[in-house]
Amino acid sequence: MMTSASHSLAGIASPVGGSTSSPRREALPNESGPSKARTRSWLASLGIDRGDIVHIQTFAARNSVAMLHFEDGTALFLKQVDPATAKAVGTATGNEETILRLIPEVGVPDFAMAAVPRFIAVDPKTETLIMEGKAGFTSMREVTRNSPEIPVPVLAALASVTAGIHTTPVDRIVADARFGPQLIVFPFASFVALTPGELASGPGMDYSDYAAAMQSVDENVARLRDEWGPKGLVHFDLRDDNILIKNGDGERPRVALVDWELAGFGDPMLDVGTVVGQLLIQWLETLREDASRLSDADTWATVRRNVGLFLTAYEHSAPLLADQQDAVFRYAGLSTLMYAAGRLEQIGSLGRIGHLCLFVGCKLLNDPQGLARLLTPGFPRKAGA
């Protein structure tokens, strides 16, 4: 089973050390001429020949990641396996290979399949996955860098793809014992029984504030835990860096969802809530110097627009019952709380944005309908099942 410790956002629940580095972190190529030649030869040994490599693009990530661009306009994405996730699922090449091989088999609709990187090959010797590249795409982070107002077609495309993945039937797969490691356990630990030692060893000088916030929402987190189960295929890490957008001239935007390293079977409302949480965090970033603006309803116009459009488009493909809508906003609250946790791990302090995230996250978990009415006043409320 995948454990909460393998989830990048939940590790702070019980402070642990970092993952072990691979002895072959230097295996991926760089831009040098000799490296290009060696890489082409290495690909040929795996039965891949795309011709000359014209450009090698590297990315900042916890694992070595690169994209090779070829003369014919195609690209290949190379990613070395995270040893922690490989150990969690008991395979040398990790969880992502299993998921990418499985997705075409479970019947994901073609329009949603086009958003998932196609698995090409794996090299166990260098622990490297090779996937079809997504050339010409821009991350959601970049799309919102200059303006938090996301174009309507982008929100609609993202919602459609996400709903297509979530509504794919998975009963046959989750009943297959071979895919036991892909059944995700609930990833958020309880803070109620946090010991003084754990509190003292938590990361950052504001860890006690974060722990107190998590304790205040424990009852509602427990409700999500009780409702958790392998209900659908879940990406599990729909952060803005893992959502890619490509706008063509006069065409509908294309969406790509990358980094399926943590994916598996769980509650799809976590994915939907993570996207809503990302939209909230992007907006809160614009308020970090003036938290008093939270009390001004007009200030919420942009995030209300983004969240409302995304959820309305998602509902067009995958209607939600009232309890699912509540779960979406509770997971959005957890997403903002985990963003605050990430700040503690990275810089040792919550800062103004971190405290804003604690405030909004607790509000969403403890009163999802109250804040939902502010965020999505026109969003339909359906009767529960």
Short mmCIF file of C-alpha atoms in Angstrom, two decimals:
data_model
loop_
_atom_site.label_atom_id
_atom_site.label_comp_id
_atom_site.label_asym_id
_atom_site.label_seq_id
_atom_site.Cartn_x
_atom_site.Cartn_y
_atom_site.Cartn_z
CA MET A 1 0.00 0.00 0.00
CA MET A 2 1.13 3.55 -0.63
CA THR A 3 1.60 5.26 2.71
CA SER A 4 1.15 8.86 3.77
CA ALA A 5 4.89 9.17 4.21
CA SER A 6 5.30 8.77 0.45
CA HIS A 7 3.04 11.75 -0.22
CA SER A 8 5.04 14.96 -0.61
CA LEU A 9 2.36 17.03 1.15
CA ALA A 10 1.72 14.73 4.09
CA GLY A 11 5.24 13.96 5.24
CA ILE A 12 5.17 16.84 7.71
CA ALA A 13 2.47 15.05 9.71
CA SER A 14 5.20 12.97 11.31
CA PRO A 15 8.62 14.61 10.78
CA VAL A 16 11.00 12.26 9.00
CA GLY A 17 14.32 12.52 7.21
CA GLY A 18 14.73 13.13 3.48
CA SER A 19 14.77 10.38 0.87
CA THR A 20 17.95 8.57 -0.06
CA SER A 21 19.66 9.80 -3.20
CA SER A 22 20.18 7.47 -6.12
CA PRO A 23 23.79 6.59 -6.94
CA ARG A 24 23.05 7.50 -10.57
CA ARG A 25 21.63 11.00 -10.25
CA GLU A 26 24.11 12.17 -12.90
CA ALA A 27 22.82 9.77 -15.55
CA LEU A 28 20.51 12.22 -17.33
CA PRO A 29 22.06 14.31 -20.12
CA ASN A 30 22.94 17.98 -20.35
CA GLU A 31 23.26 20.36 -23.29
CA SER A 32 26.84 19.45 -24.32
CA GLY A 33 27.60 17.95 -27.72
CA PRO A 34 29.19 14.76 -26.35
CA SER A 35 26.25 14.30 -24.00
CA LYS A 36 23.82 14.51 -26.91
CA ALA A 37 25.75 11.83 -28.78
CA ARG A 38 25.89 9.57 -25.73
CA THR A 39 22.19 10.07 -25.11
CA ARG A 40 21.28 9.18 -28.69
CA SER A 41 23.39 6.03 -28.40
CA TRP A 42 21.76 5.17 -25.06
CA LEU A 43 18.28 5.62 -26.57
CA ALA A 44 19.24 3.38 -29.49
CA SER A 45 20.23 0.65 -27.03
CA LEU A 46 16.62 0.81 -25.78
CA GLY A 47 15.23 0.60 -29.31
CA ILE A 48 14.44 4.32 -29.62
CA ASP A 49 15.66 6.36 -32.61
CA ARG A 50 14.20 9.84 -33.10
CA GLY A 51 17.19 11.26 -34.98
CA ASP A 52 19.38 14.15 -33.86
CA ILE A 53 18.76 15.84 -30.53
CA VAL A 54 18.54 19.61 -31.07
CA HIS A 55 17.98 20.72 -27.50
CA ILE A 56 18.10 19.27 -23.99
CA GLN A 57 15.90 20.98 -21.43
CA THR A 58 16.51 20.27 -17.74
CA PHE A 59 14.13 20.97 -14.86
CA ALA A 60 14.54 21.74 -11.18
CA ALA A 61 13.00 18.84 -9.25
CA ARG A 62 13.79 16.46 -6.41
CA ASN A 63 14.69 13.86 -9.07
CA SER A 64 16.72 14.32 -12.25
CA VAL A 65 14.31 15.38 -15.00
CA ALA A 66 15.01 16.39 -18.60
CA MET A 67 13.21 16.76 -21.93
CA LEU A 68 14.91 15.95 -25.21
CA HIS A 69 13.80 17.88 -28.31
CA PHE A 70 14.40 16.24 -31.71
CA GLU A 71 14.71 17.54 -35.26
CA ASP A 72 11.34 16.06 -36.24
CA GLY A 73 9.58 18.25 -33.66
CA THR A 74 8.90 15.45 -31.17
CA ALA A 75 10.18 15.32 -27.61
CA LEU A 76 10.93 12.72 -24.96
CA PHE A 77 10.63 13.28 -21.23
CA LEU A 78 13.24 11.53 -19.03
CA LYS A 79 12.76 11.09 -15.32
CA GLN A 80 14.80 9.18 -12.80
CA VAL A 81 12.77 7.27 -10.24
CA ASP A 82 12.45 8.57 -6.69
CA PRO A 83 13.88 5.80 -4.47
CA ALA A 84 11.30 6.49 -1.74
CA THR A 85 8.29 5.87 -3.99
CA ALA A 86 10.00 2.91 -5.66
CA LYS A 87 10.49 1.34 -2.23
CA ALA A 88 6.88 2.11 -1.25
CA VAL A 89 5.47 0.11 -4.17
CA GLY A 90 8.19 -2.55 -4.20
CA THR A 91 9.43 -2.08 -7.76
CA ALA A 92 12.77 -0.85 -9.05
CA THR A 93 11.15 1.60 -11.44
CA GLY A 94 8.55 2.94 -9.04
CA ASN A 95 4.85 3.68 -9.23
CA GLU A 96 4.77 5.99 -12.25
CA GLU A 97 5.65 3.24 -14.74
CA THR A 98 2.85 1.05 -13.39
CA ILE A 99 0.28 3.86 -13.58
CA LEU A 100 1.27 5.01 -17.07
CA ARG A 101 1.06 1.43 -18.34
CA LEU A 102 -2.27 0.93 -16.60
CA ILE A 103 -4.08 4.09 -17.73
CA PRO A 104 -4.61 2.95 -21.35
CA GLU A 105 -6.02 -0.35 -20.07
CA VAL A 106 -8.67 1.07 -17.73
CA GLY A 107 -10.62 2.81 -20.48
CA VAL A 108 -9.80 6.48 -19.87
CA PRO A 109 -11.54 8.46 -22.66
CA ASP A 110 -9.34 9.51 -25.58
CA PHE A 111 -9.62 13.25 -24.87
CA ALA A 112 -8.37 12.67 -21.31
CA MET A 113 -5.75 10.13 -22.42
CA ALA A 114 -4.23 12.86 -24.61
CA ALA A 115 -3.43 14.79 -21.41
CA VAL A 116 -1.38 11.94 -19.92
CA PRO A 117 2.26 11.44 -20.96
CA ARG A 118 2.54 8.24 -23.01
CA PHE A 119 4.91 5.65 -21.56
CA ILE A 120 7.72 4.80 -24.01
CA ALA A 121 10.31 2.71 -22.18
CA VAL A 122 12.22 2.21 -18.94
CA ASP A 123 15.90 1.61 -18.31
CA PRO A 124 16.25 -0.31 -15.03
CA LYS A 125 20.03 0.16 -15.02
CA THR A 126 19.77 3.93 -14.67
CA GLU A 127 16.31 3.84 -13.06
CA THR A 128 15.06 6.16 -15.81
CA LEU A 129 11.53 6.39 -17.20
CA ILE A 130 11.10 7.58 -20.78
CA MET A 131 7.79 9.22 -21.70
CA GLU A 132 6.47 11.18 -24.66
CA GLY A 133 7.37 14.82 -24.10
CA LYS A 134 4.98 17.77 -23.91
CA ALA A 135 6.78 20.37 -26.01
CA GLY A 136 5.35 23.88 -26.20
CA PHE A 137 3.39 23.62 -22.95
CA THR A 138 3.50 26.14 -20.08
CA SER A 139 2.85 25.33 -16.44
CA MET A 140 -0.21 26.71 -14.69
CA ARG A 141 2.21 28.52 -12.39
CA GLU A 142 3.54 30.48 -15.36
CA VAL A 143 0.04 31.07 -16.75
CA THR A 144 -0.99 32.78 -13.50
CA ARG A 145 2.29 34.58 -12.80
CA ASN A 146 1.21 37.87 -14.36
CA SER A 147 -2.52 37.62 -13.72
CA PRO A 148 -4.48 35.38 -11.34
CA GLU A 149 -7.48 35.47 -13.70
CA ILE A 150 -7.26 32.23 -15.67
CA PRO A 151 -8.80 32.13 -19.17
CA VAL A 152 -12.19 30.41 -19.29
CA PRO A 153 -11.14 27.87 -21.99
CA VAL A 154 -8.18 26.80 -19.82
CA LEU A 155 -10.37 26.20 -16.76
CA ALA A 156 -12.91 24.33 -18.88
CA ALA A 157 -10.26 22.13 -20.50
CA LEU A 158 -8.66 21.31 -17.14
CA ALA A 159 -12.03 20.43 -15.62
CA SER A 160 -13.02 18.26 -18.58
CA VAL A 161 -9.79 16.26 -18.55
CA THR A 162 -9.86 15.80 -14.78
CA ALA A 163 -13.49 14.65 -14.82
CA GLY A 164 -12.75 12.25 -17.69
CA ILE A 165 -10.02 10.58 -15.66
CA HIS A 166 -12.13 10.47 -12.49
CA THR A 167 -15.24 8.94 -14.10
CA THR A 168 -13.37 6.01 -15.63
CA PRO A 169 -14.67 2.79 -14.00
CA VAL A 170 -12.01 1.18 -11.79
CA ASP A 171 -13.86 -1.60 -9.91
CA ARG A 172 -12.18 -4.36 -11.92
CA ILE A 173 -8.72 -2.89 -11.40
CA VAL A 174 -8.97 -2.21 -7.67
CA ALA A 175 -10.20 -5.77 -7.11
CA ASP A 176 -7.04 -7.11 -8.76
CA ALA A 177 -4.46 -8.01 -6.10
CA ARG A 178 -1.63 -7.10 -8.49
CA PHE A 179 -2.51 -3.44 -8.04
CA GLY A 180 -2.63 -3.48 -4.25
CA PRO A 181 0.33 -1.04 -4.05
CA GLN A 182 -1.70 1.46 -6.09
CA LEU A 183 -4.54 1.59 -3.53
CA ILE A 184 -3.77 4.86 -1.75
CA VAL A 185 -4.25 5.00 2.00
CA PHE A 186 -5.66 8.22 3.45
CA PRO A 187 -2.66 10.55 3.35
CA PHE A 188 -3.26 12.93 6.27
CA ALA A 189 -2.30 11.96 9.80
CA SER A 190 -4.07 13.06 12.99
CA PHE A 191 -2.37 15.67 15.15
CA VAL A 192 -4.52 15.07 18.23
CA ALA A 193 -2.04 12.68 19.82
CA LEU A 194 1.05 14.74 18.93
CA THR A 195 3.62 14.22 21.69
CA PRO A 196 5.71 17.05 23.20
CA GLY A 197 8.77 15.49 21.57
CA GLU A 198 7.14 15.48 18.13
CA LEU A 199 6.01 19.05 18.64
CA ALA A 200 9.51 20.13 19.62
CA SER A 201 11.12 18.37 16.66
CA GLY A 202 8.69 19.75 14.07
CA PRO A 203 10.21 21.91 11.32
CA GLY A 204 10.21 25.69 11.61
CA MET A 205 9.68 28.18 14.38
CA ASP A 206 5.92 28.36 13.63
CA TYR A 207 5.33 24.61 13.79
CA SER A 208 3.28 24.95 16.97
CA ASP A 209 0.85 27.28 15.12
CA TYR A 210 0.54 24.77 12.30
CA ALA A 211 0.04 21.86 14.71
CA ALA A 212 -2.66 23.79 16.60
CA ALA A 213 -4.46 24.51 13.32
CA MET A 214 -4.34 20.84 12.34
CA GLN A 215 -5.68 19.81 15.75
CA SER A 216 -8.58 22.27 15.39
CA VAL A 217 -9.72 20.57 12.16
CA ASP A 218 -9.05 16.99 13.24
CA GLU A 219 -12.72 16.01 13.50
CA ASN A 220 -13.42 17.06 9.92
CA VAL A 221 -10.23 15.46 8.64
CA ALA A 222 -11.44 12.26 10.33
CA ARG A 223 -14.69 12.52 8.36
CA LEU A 224 -12.72 12.58 5.13
CA ARG A 225 -10.68 9.62 6.37
CA ASP A 226 -13.86 7.64 7.09
CA GLU A 227 -15.22 8.36 3.61
CA TRP A 228 -11.93 7.53 1.85
CA GLY A 229 -11.73 4.54 -0.49
CA PRO A 230 -10.54 3.46 -3.96
CA LYS A 231 -13.43 5.19 -5.76
CA GLY A 232 -11.50 6.31 -8.81
CA LEU A 233 -8.16 7.00 -10.47
CA VAL A 234 -6.51 9.89 -8.63
CA HIS A 235 -3.50 11.92 -9.78
CA PHE A 236 -2.81 12.82 -6.13
CA ASP A 237 -0.53 15.81 -6.82
CA LEU A 238 -2.39 18.32 -9.02
CA ARG A 239 -0.17 21.26 -8.14
CA ASP A 240 0.25 24.14 -10.57
CA ASP A 241 3.65 22.83 -11.72
CA ASN A 242 2.07 19.52 -12.74
CA ILE A 243 -0.69 21.15 -14.82
CA LEU A 244 0.58 22.17 -18.25
CA ILE A 245 -1.24 24.33 -20.81
CA LYS A 246 -0.70 24.79 -24.54
CA ASN A 247 -2.62 27.44 -26.46
CA GLY A 248 -2.82 27.02 -30.21
CA ASP A 249 -3.80 29.81 -32.61
CA GLY A 250 -7.57 29.68 -32.94
CA GLU A 251 -7.69 26.33 -31.18
CA ARG A 252 -8.97 25.16 -27.83
CA PRO A 253 -6.17 25.01 -25.24
CA ARG A 254 -4.63 21.63 -24.59
CA VAL A 255 -4.01 20.40 -21.05
CA ALA A 256 -1.35 17.95 -19.90
CA LEU A 257 -1.17 16.42 -16.42
CA VAL A 258 2.36 15.29 -15.61
CA ASP A 259 4.16 13.63 -12.69
CA TRP A 260 2.05 10.54 -11.97
CA GLU A 261 4.58 9.31 -9.43
CA LEU A 262 2.10 9.37 -6.53
CA ALA A 263 -1.03 8.41 -8.49
CA GLY A 264 -3.30 5.52 -7.66
CA PHE A 265 -6.85 4.76 -6.56
CA GLY A 266 -8.60 6.87 -3.93
CA ASP A 267 -11.22 9.60 -3.63
CA PRO A 268 -11.25 11.81 -6.78
CA MET A 269 -12.56 14.70 -4.65
CA LEU A 270 -8.99 15.07 -3.36
CA ASP A 271 -7.85 16.01 -6.90
CA VAL A 272 -10.74 18.45 -7.38
CA GLY A 273 -10.10 19.98 -3.96
CA THR A 274 -6.38 20.27 -4.71
CA VAL A 275 -7.12 22.31 -7.85
CA VAL A 276 -9.53 24.55 -5.90
CA GLY A 277 -6.85 24.89 -3.21
CA GLN A 278 -4.28 25.90 -5.82
CA LEU A 279 -6.63 28.58 -7.15
CA LEU A 280 -7.07 29.86 -3.60
CA ILE A 281 -3.34 29.88 -2.88
CA GLN A 282 -2.59 31.76 -6.11
CA TRP A 283 -5.12 34.39 -5.07
CA LEU A 284 -3.90 34.57 -1.46
CA GLU A 285 -0.41 35.25 -2.79
CA THR A 286 -1.76 38.53 -4.19
CA LEU A 287 -3.09 39.53 -0.72
CA ARG A 288 -0.09 38.65 1.38
CA GLU A 289 0.73 42.28 2.18
CA ASP A 290 -2.83 43.26 3.05
CA ALA A 291 -4.72 40.51 4.88
CA SER A 292 -7.41 43.01 5.89
CA ARG A 293 -8.76 42.80 2.34
CA LEU A 294 -10.17 39.35 3.18
CA SER A 295 -13.13 41.12 4.77
CA ASP A 296 -13.97 42.93 1.52
CA ALA A 297 -16.31 40.76 -0.58
CA ASP A 298 -15.15 42.48 -3.80
CA THR A 299 -11.63 41.20 -3.14
CA TRP A 300 -12.91 37.66 -3.68
CA ALA A 301 -14.11 38.37 -7.24
CA THR A 302 -11.15 36.79 -9.07
CA VAL A 303 -10.93 33.59 -7.02
CA ARG A 304 -14.74 33.31 -7.02
CA ARG A 305 -14.65 33.47 -10.82
CA ASN A 306 -11.85 30.90 -11.19
CA VAL A 307 -13.27 28.40 -8.69
CA GLY A 308 -16.83 28.80 -9.92
CA LEU A 309 -15.92 28.29 -13.58
CA PHE A 310 -13.73 25.26 -12.83
CA LEU A 311 -16.35 23.54 -10.67
CA THR A 312 -19.21 24.32 -13.05
CA ALA A 313 -17.21 22.84 -15.95
CA TYR A 314 -16.30 19.77 -13.85
CA GLU A 315 -19.97 19.31 -12.91
CA HIS A 316 -20.90 19.38 -16.59
CA SER A 317 -19.03 16.06 -17.01
CA ALA A 318 -19.22 14.63 -13.48
CA PRO A 319 -22.16 15.91 -11.38
CA LEU A 320 -21.44 16.07 -7.66
CA LEU A 321 -23.72 15.27 -4.74
CA ALA A 322 -23.83 17.62 -1.77
CA ASP A 323 -21.47 15.45 0.33
CA GLN A 324 -18.98 15.38 -2.56
CA GLN A 325 -19.15 19.17 -2.87
CA ASP A 326 -18.41 19.47 0.85
CA ALA A 327 -15.48 17.06 0.44
CA VAL A 328 -14.09 19.19 -2.41
CA PHE A 329 -13.95 22.28 -0.19
CA ARG A 330 -12.56 20.33 2.76
CA TYR A 331 -9.77 18.96 0.56
CA ALA A 332 -9.19 22.50 -0.70
CA GLY A 333 -8.74 23.47 2.93
CA LEU A 334 -6.24 20.66 3.45
CA SER A 335 -4.40 21.81 0.33
CA THR A 336 -3.93 25.30 1.78
CA LEU A 337 -2.84 23.83 5.12
CA MET A 338 -0.31 21.63 3.36
CA TYR A 339 1.01 24.67 1.48
CA ALA A 340 1.67 26.24 4.87
CA ALA A 341 3.39 23.01 5.96
CA GLY A 342 5.60 23.20 2.89
CA ARG A 343 6.74 26.69 3.87
CA LEU A 344 7.75 25.39 7.28
CA GLU A 345 9.79 22.62 5.70
CA GLN A 346 11.42 24.88 3.11
CA ILE A 347 12.06 28.19 4.92
CA GLY A 348 11.29 27.44 8.57
CA SER A 349 8.55 30.05 8.90
CA LEU A 350 4.91 30.44 7.90
CA GLY A 351 5.18 34.12 7.04
CA ARG A 352 2.09 36.17 6.23
CA ILE A 353 0.98 33.91 3.36
CA GLY A 354 1.38 30.81 5.53
CA HIS A 355 -0.80 32.27 8.27
CA LEU A 356 -3.38 33.29 5.66
CA CYS A 357 -3.41 29.69 4.44
CA LEU A 358 -3.92 28.40 7.99
CA PHE A 359 -6.88 30.76 8.45
CA VAL A 360 -8.57 29.92 5.13
CA GLY A 361 -7.77 26.19 5.41
CA CYS A 362 -9.39 25.90 8.85
CA LYS A 363 -12.45 27.84 7.64
CA LEU A 364 -12.87 25.47 4.69
CA LEU A 365 -12.53 22.33 6.79
CA ASN A 366 -14.78 23.43 9.63
CA ASP A 367 -17.45 25.19 7.57
CA PRO A 368 -17.14 24.12 3.92
CA GLN A 369 -20.62 25.29 3.00
CA GLY A 370 -20.11 28.74 4.53
CA LEU A 371 -16.98 29.54 2.57
CA ALA A 372 -18.33 27.73 -0.50
CA ARG A 373 -21.25 30.17 -0.57
CA LEU A 374 -18.75 33.03 -0.66
CA LEU A 375 -16.55 31.39 -3.29
CA THR A 376 -19.28 29.98 -5.50
CA PRO A 377 -22.58 31.79 -4.82
CA GLY A 378 -24.18 30.34 -7.96
CA PHE A 379 -22.84 26.82 -7.51
CA PRO A 380 -25.74 24.31 -7.33
CA ARG A 381 -26.25 22.48 -4.04
CA LYS A 382 -27.63 19.01 -4.60
CA ALA A 383 -29.31 16.73 -2.15
CA GLY A 384 -27.11 14.07 -0.61
CA ALA A 385 -27.34 10.46 -1.69
#
